[in-house]
Amino acid sequence: MTCRVVMCCLLAFAPSTLAAQAQPVPQTNAKPGWQWTMDSVNKVVNAVRAGRSLQPKAWPNGARVAVLISFDVDNETVALRYGDPTVGSLSQTQYGARVGLQRVVDLLDAHKIPATFFIPSVSLDLTPSMAGVIKKSGRHEIGVHGWIHEMNSTLPDSIERRLLKKAIAELTAATGTKPVGYRAPSWNFSDNTLSILRDLGFRYESSLMADDRPYELNQNGKPTGLVEIPVEWILDDAPLFDPRGDRYSPPRDVAQVWIDEFDRAYQEGTMLVLTMHPHISGHRSRIVALEQLIAHIEAKAPGKVWWATHGQAAEYVRKQSGLGEPVVP
Ligand SMILES: [Zn+2]
């Protein structure tokens, strides 16, 4: 409290310099970290933590790098999830279903590039024809992205579990295949998320950020047999493509970030995991970023890239590392 009072006073005197440096003070009743014991620190940190690296010695077919493209097919669910959608926000996000998805699938299919589409079940229910668009090439994977893009990290176990079960059942019915991969709608976990994923039989997870390489998730210090395909906000189109946000970047600048990420992944022999959204990257001026990335990769490393779905990559690294099956809790 004292700090906050002091900071307010300082801001009053020198707003231009301090505002840029000030870290936001979270509004929370939690005991601050400096009052914790090391036992408490370890317990919290180890609840869900990166375990051993699953980076393989080599990628399939002599490839030097793996490139995993994913689309989070949120569409209207991002407007619906808080329960107060507006007509404008619904129309803006419906663009993903009406226009964006077909455009990105056309691009991927023209280059024979597989991708993983993480879909909130409600999104597919609102536009069932999306399943056919995605499945047409037989190359793409469909994974779980919540039921209505719910903020899973804020929900009690019973509700988070019920929604996830419902999402799995509905996606399985709509696509004919039971999904094996999960991406959290908020790219975050509640205290129960990992246990729920393990109970429901997921084989891989793709929402966390502890490495550039695949790794095993540990729970309370113990290996789970669950593969993590890590993401990063750097490699997500949403934060940088919001024309009303304060971090807007032109698509061609964003493409350069992705190209630099690819170049280093290629050099290190690891992998590039890129997340996009049909309602964002599916726009005419933004699809350019993905087109530029693909053109760069195809020119720089012909025959040296393993394009794969997240599920294919997870199973490959599982086998190569001798990980075995997910451990039943
Ligand atoms: Zn999403």
Short mmCIF file of C-alpha atoms in Angstrom, two decimals, residues 4-294:
data_model
loop_
_atom_site.label_atom_id
_atom_site.label_comp_id
_atom_site.label_asym_id
_atom_site.label_seq_id
_atom_site.Cartn_x
_atom_site.Cartn_y
_atom_site.Cartn_z
CA ARG A 4 1.32 2.56 -4.26
CA VAL A 5 0.93 5.84 -2.42
CA VAL A 6 4.55 6.78 -3.12
CA MET A 7 4.23 5.82 -6.78
CA CYS A 8 1.11 7.96 -7.16
CA CYS A 9 2.97 10.95 -5.74
CA LEU A 10 5.98 10.36 -8.00
CA LEU A 11 3.76 10.03 -11.01
CA ALA A 12 2.18 13.34 -10.15
CA PHE A 13 5.60 14.98 -10.30
CA ALA A 14 7.19 13.27 -13.29
CA PRO A 15 4.60 11.49 -15.36
CA SER A 16 6.47 11.24 -18.64
CA THR A 17 9.51 9.37 -17.36
CA LEU A 18 7.93 7.30 -14.64
CA ALA A 19 4.83 6.21 -16.49
CA ALA A 20 7.00 4.39 -18.99
CA GLN A 21 8.98 2.62 -16.27
CA ALA A 22 6.28 1.91 -13.73
CA GLN A 23 5.21 -1.70 -13.43
CA PRO A 24 1.48 -2.10 -12.84
CA VAL A 25 0.69 -3.12 -9.28
CA PRO A 26 -1.76 -6.03 -9.48
CA GLN A 27 -5.00 -5.52 -7.58
CA THR A 28 -5.01 -8.71 -5.54
CA ASN A 29 -5.44 -9.92 -1.99
CA ALA A 30 -2.65 -12.47 -2.41
CA LYS A 31 0.28 -12.38 -0.05
CA PRO A 32 3.18 -10.77 -1.96
CA GLY A 33 6.04 -13.07 -2.98
CA TRP A 34 8.53 -11.45 -0.63
CA GLN A 35 6.52 -12.78 2.30
CA TRP A 36 6.59 -16.38 1.04
CA THR A 37 8.78 -19.18 2.34
CA MET A 38 10.95 -21.08 -0.14
CA ASP A 39 8.66 -24.09 0.39
CA SER A 40 5.73 -22.01 -0.85
CA VAL A 41 7.75 -20.80 -3.83
CA ASN A 42 8.69 -24.36 -4.80
CA LYS A 43 5.15 -25.65 -4.40
CA VAL A 44 3.70 -22.99 -6.68
CA VAL A 45 6.46 -23.12 -9.29
CA ASN A 46 6.43 -26.91 -9.48
CA ALA A 47 2.66 -27.30 -9.77
CA VAL A 48 3.03 -27.15 -13.57
CA ARG A 49 6.55 -26.83 -14.90
CA ALA A 50 8.64 -27.73 -17.92
CA GLY A 51 10.27 -31.11 -17.46
CA ARG A 52 12.77 -32.74 -19.76
CA SER A 53 13.34 -31.48 -23.28
CA LEU A 54 11.85 -33.66 -25.99
CA GLN A 55 13.95 -32.12 -28.74
CA PRO A 56 14.74 -35.01 -31.10
CA LYS A 57 18.23 -35.60 -32.51
CA ALA A 58 16.80 -35.34 -36.02
CA TRP A 59 13.51 -34.45 -37.67
CA PRO A 60 11.83 -36.79 -40.19
CA ASN A 61 13.04 -37.09 -43.80
CA GLY A 62 16.35 -35.36 -43.14
CA ALA A 63 14.64 -32.08 -42.25
CA ARG A 64 16.66 -29.57 -40.29
CA VAL A 65 13.74 -27.82 -38.64
CA ALA A 66 10.07 -28.48 -37.85
CA VAL A 67 7.47 -25.85 -38.70
CA LEU A 68 4.11 -26.18 -36.98
CA ILE A 69 1.36 -23.79 -38.05
CA SER A 70 -1.80 -23.44 -36.00
CA PHE A 71 -4.98 -21.45 -36.23
CA ASP A 72 -7.19 -20.74 -33.23
CA VAL A 73 -10.61 -20.62 -34.84
CA ASP A 74 -12.21 -18.33 -32.25
CA ASN A 75 -14.62 -16.41 -34.48
CA GLU A 76 -17.63 -15.14 -32.50
CA THR A 77 -16.70 -16.95 -29.28
CA VAL A 78 -14.24 -14.22 -28.30
CA ALA A 79 -17.15 -11.80 -28.37
CA LEU A 80 -19.54 -14.23 -26.66
CA ARG A 81 -17.42 -15.55 -23.82
CA TYR A 82 -17.95 -12.69 -21.39
CA GLY A 83 -21.67 -12.71 -22.06
CA ASP A 84 -21.95 -9.16 -23.41
CA PRO A 85 -21.37 -9.36 -27.15
CA THR A 86 -22.23 -6.43 -29.38
CA VAL A 87 -23.51 -6.73 -32.91
CA GLY A 88 -20.36 -5.02 -34.14
CA SER A 89 -17.96 -7.38 -32.36
CA LEU A 90 -19.94 -10.42 -33.51
CA SER A 91 -19.79 -9.27 -37.11
CA GLN A 92 -16.07 -8.53 -36.93
CA THR A 93 -15.32 -12.01 -35.60
CA GLN A 94 -17.79 -13.76 -37.94
CA TYR A 95 -15.41 -12.68 -40.68
CA GLY A 96 -13.22 -15.61 -39.61
CA ALA A 97 -15.96 -18.11 -40.45
CA ARG A 98 -17.27 -16.40 -43.61
CA VAL A 99 -14.02 -15.33 -45.25
CA GLY A 100 -10.84 -15.81 -43.24
CA LEU A 101 -10.87 -19.56 -42.78
CA GLN A 102 -11.29 -20.34 -46.47
CA ARG A 103 -8.54 -17.89 -47.36
CA VAL A 104 -6.01 -19.41 -44.96
CA VAL A 105 -6.93 -22.98 -45.86
CA ASP A 106 -6.56 -22.15 -49.57
CA LEU A 107 -3.07 -20.81 -48.92
CA LEU A 108 -2.02 -23.82 -46.84
CA ASP A 109 -3.49 -26.31 -49.30
CA ALA A 110 -1.86 -24.61 -52.29
CA HIS A 111 1.50 -25.24 -50.61
CA LYS A 112 0.49 -28.67 -49.23
CA ILE A 113 1.22 -27.42 -45.72
CA PRO A 114 -0.52 -29.20 -42.83
CA ALA A 115 -1.82 -27.18 -39.89
CA THR A 116 -3.67 -27.65 -36.63
CA PHE A 117 -6.96 -25.85 -36.08
CA PHE A 118 -7.86 -25.41 -32.41
CA ILE A 119 -11.60 -24.73 -32.34
CA PRO A 120 -13.97 -23.72 -29.55
CA SER A 121 -16.90 -26.08 -29.96
CA VAL A 122 -19.44 -23.23 -30.13
CA SER A 123 -17.51 -21.69 -33.01
CA LEU A 124 -17.95 -24.86 -35.05
CA ASP A 125 -21.57 -25.19 -34.01
CA LEU A 126 -22.28 -21.68 -35.32
CA THR A 127 -20.66 -22.48 -38.69
CA PRO A 128 -20.62 -26.28 -39.13
CA SER A 129 -19.40 -25.96 -42.72
CA MET A 130 -15.93 -25.09 -41.36
CA ALA A 131 -15.31 -28.78 -40.63
CA GLY A 132 -15.54 -29.61 -44.34
CA VAL A 133 -13.27 -26.73 -45.31
CA ILE A 134 -10.59 -27.88 -42.88
CA LYS A 135 -10.95 -31.59 -43.58
CA LYS A 136 -10.98 -31.38 -47.38
CA SER A 137 -7.25 -31.89 -47.94
CA GLY A 138 -7.02 -34.64 -45.35
CA ARG A 139 -3.88 -32.92 -44.11
CA HIS A 140 -5.04 -30.85 -41.15
CA GLU A 141 -5.70 -31.63 -37.51
CA ILE A 142 -8.48 -30.33 -35.28
CA GLY A 143 -7.80 -29.71 -31.59
CA VAL A 144 -9.75 -28.41 -28.58
CA HIS A 145 -9.88 -24.70 -27.71
CA GLY A 146 -12.54 -24.69 -25.00
CA TRP A 147 -16.30 -24.79 -25.41
CA ILE A 148 -17.02 -21.07 -25.84
CA HIS A 149 -13.46 -19.76 -25.42
CA GLU A 150 -14.20 -19.63 -21.70
CA MET A 151 -11.59 -18.14 -19.38
CA ASN A 152 -10.65 -21.59 -18.11
CA SER A 153 -8.01 -20.17 -15.79
CA THR A 154 -10.71 -18.49 -13.68
CA LEU A 155 -13.17 -21.38 -13.45
CA PRO A 156 -13.70 -23.91 -10.67
CA ASP A 157 -12.76 -27.53 -11.45
CA SER A 158 -16.34 -28.73 -11.97
CA ILE A 159 -17.21 -26.09 -14.58
CA GLU A 160 -13.88 -26.21 -16.43
CA ARG A 161 -14.10 -30.02 -16.57
CA ARG A 162 -17.74 -30.05 -17.71
CA LEU A 163 -17.10 -27.55 -20.51
CA LEU A 164 -14.05 -29.43 -21.71
CA LYS A 165 -15.87 -32.77 -21.76
CA LYS A 166 -18.68 -31.15 -23.69
CA ALA A 167 -16.23 -29.60 -26.17
CA ILE A 168 -14.50 -32.95 -26.78
CA ALA A 169 -17.82 -34.75 -27.32
CA GLU A 170 -19.14 -32.09 -29.69
CA LEU A 171 -15.93 -31.78 -31.73
CA THR A 172 -15.73 -35.57 -31.99
CA ALA A 173 -19.33 -35.74 -33.22
CA ALA A 174 -18.86 -32.90 -35.71
CA THR A 175 -15.55 -34.04 -37.19
CA GLY A 176 -15.64 -37.82 -36.73
CA THR A 177 -12.29 -37.80 -34.91
CA LYS A 178 -11.59 -37.47 -31.20
CA PRO A 179 -9.13 -34.61 -30.67
CA VAL A 180 -5.90 -35.42 -28.85
CA GLY A 181 -4.50 -31.90 -28.44
CA TYR A 182 -5.51 -28.99 -26.26
CA ARG A 183 -4.87 -25.27 -26.45
CA ALA A 184 -6.22 -23.20 -23.57
CA PRO A 185 -8.49 -20.36 -24.72
CA SER A 186 -6.60 -17.90 -22.53
CA TRP A 187 -3.19 -19.54 -23.00
CA ASN A 188 -3.26 -20.10 -19.28
CA PHE A 189 -4.07 -22.78 -16.71
CA SER A 190 -6.21 -22.85 -13.61
CA ASP A 191 -4.96 -24.89 -10.64
CA ASN A 192 -6.90 -27.82 -12.12
CA THR A 193 -6.29 -27.59 -15.86
CA LEU A 194 -3.40 -30.03 -16.06
CA SER A 195 -5.20 -32.66 -13.95
CA ILE A 196 -8.30 -32.30 -16.13
CA LEU A 197 -6.26 -32.69 -19.34
CA ARG A 198 -4.64 -35.82 -17.97
CA ASP A 199 -7.95 -37.26 -16.78
CA LEU A 200 -9.55 -36.67 -20.17
CA GLY A 201 -6.76 -38.42 -22.06
CA PHE A 202 -5.10 -35.61 -23.99
CA ARG A 203 -1.74 -36.54 -25.53
CA TYR A 204 -0.32 -33.06 -25.95
CA GLU A 205 -0.87 -29.49 -24.80
CA SER A 206 0.00 -26.25 -26.61
CA SER A 207 -0.51 -23.12 -24.48
CA LEU A 208 2.65 -22.72 -22.39
CA MET A 209 5.92 -20.97 -23.15
CA ALA A 210 8.95 -22.38 -21.32
CA ASP A 211 11.03 -23.33 -24.37
CA ASP A 212 11.40 -23.15 -28.15
CA ARG A 213 11.60 -26.94 -28.20
CA PRO A 214 9.02 -29.53 -27.26
CA TYR A 215 9.13 -30.67 -23.65
CA GLU A 216 7.40 -32.89 -21.15
CA LEU A 217 5.07 -31.28 -18.65
CA ASN A 218 5.77 -32.05 -15.02
CA GLN A 219 3.10 -31.82 -12.36
CA ASN A 220 4.16 -31.27 -8.75
CA GLY A 221 7.68 -32.25 -9.76
CA LYS A 222 6.65 -35.52 -11.42
CA PRO A 223 6.67 -36.34 -15.15
CA THR A 224 3.23 -36.66 -16.77
CA GLY A 225 4.00 -38.10 -20.19
CA LEU A 226 2.12 -35.14 -21.67
CA VAL A 227 3.95 -33.38 -24.51
CA GLU A 228 4.06 -29.59 -24.52
CA ILE A 229 4.27 -27.88 -27.93
CA PRO A 230 5.13 -24.41 -26.66
CA VAL A 231 3.69 -21.15 -28.01
CA GLU A 232 4.76 -17.53 -27.54
CA TRP A 233 3.00 -14.18 -27.87
CA ILE A 234 5.79 -13.16 -30.26
CA LEU A 235 4.52 -15.88 -32.55
CA ASP A 236 0.84 -14.97 -32.35
CA ASP A 237 -0.92 -12.63 -34.76
CA ALA A 238 -3.48 -11.27 -32.26
CA PRO A 239 -1.44 -8.81 -30.16
CA LEU A 240 0.26 -7.11 -33.10
CA PHE A 241 -2.59 -6.96 -35.57
CA ASP A 242 -5.16 -5.05 -33.50
CA PRO A 243 -5.68 -1.81 -35.46
CA ARG A 244 -7.23 -0.19 -32.39
CA GLY A 245 -4.56 -1.39 -29.97
CA ASP A 246 -1.41 0.45 -28.99
CA ARG A 247 0.90 -2.27 -30.31
CA TYR A 248 -0.31 -2.41 -33.89
CA SER A 249 2.34 -3.52 -36.36
CA PRO A 250 2.04 -3.61 -40.14
CA PRO A 251 1.75 -7.21 -41.40
CA ARG A 252 4.99 -7.00 -43.38
CA ASP A 253 6.86 -6.01 -40.21
CA VAL A 254 5.26 -8.91 -38.35
CA ALA A 255 6.34 -11.26 -41.16
CA GLN A 256 9.94 -10.18 -40.53
CA VAL A 257 9.65 -11.18 -36.86
CA TRP A 258 8.38 -14.62 -37.90
CA ILE A 259 11.15 -14.92 -40.52
CA ASP A 260 13.80 -14.09 -37.92
CA GLU A 261 12.28 -16.68 -35.58
CA PHE A 262 12.38 -19.25 -38.39
CA ASP A 263 15.98 -18.45 -39.33
CA ARG A 264 17.18 -19.04 -35.78
CA ALA A 265 15.08 -22.19 -35.39
CA TYR A 266 16.64 -23.44 -38.64
CA GLN A 267 20.12 -22.63 -37.40
CA GLU A 268 19.50 -24.39 -34.09
CA GLY A 269 17.63 -27.34 -35.62
CA THR A 270 14.61 -26.84 -33.39
CA MET A 271 11.09 -25.82 -34.35
CA LEU A 272 8.87 -22.88 -35.19
CA VAL A 273 5.34 -22.88 -33.76
CA LEU A 274 3.14 -20.11 -35.15
CA THR A 275 -0.37 -19.25 -33.97
CA MET A 276 -2.84 -17.30 -36.08
CA HIS A 277 -6.58 -16.67 -36.19
CA PRO A 278 -8.83 -16.80 -39.28
CA HIS A 279 -10.67 -13.63 -38.17
CA ILE A 280 -7.33 -11.81 -37.86
CA SER A 281 -4.81 -13.18 -40.36
CA GLY A 282 -7.55 -14.09 -42.82
CA HIS A 283 -7.82 -10.45 -43.91
CA ARG A 284 -6.46 -9.50 -47.34
CA SER A 285 -3.67 -7.26 -46.09
CA ARG A 286 -2.63 -9.65 -43.32
CA ILE A 287 -2.51 -12.97 -45.15
CA VAL A 288 0.55 -11.34 -46.73
CA ALA A 289 2.51 -12.04 -43.53
CA LEU A 290 1.96 -15.80 -43.78
CA GLU A 291 2.57 -15.73 -47.53
CA GLN A 292 5.91 -14.00 -46.96
CA LEU A 293 6.93 -16.47 -44.27
CA ILE A 294 6.09 -19.46 -46.48
#
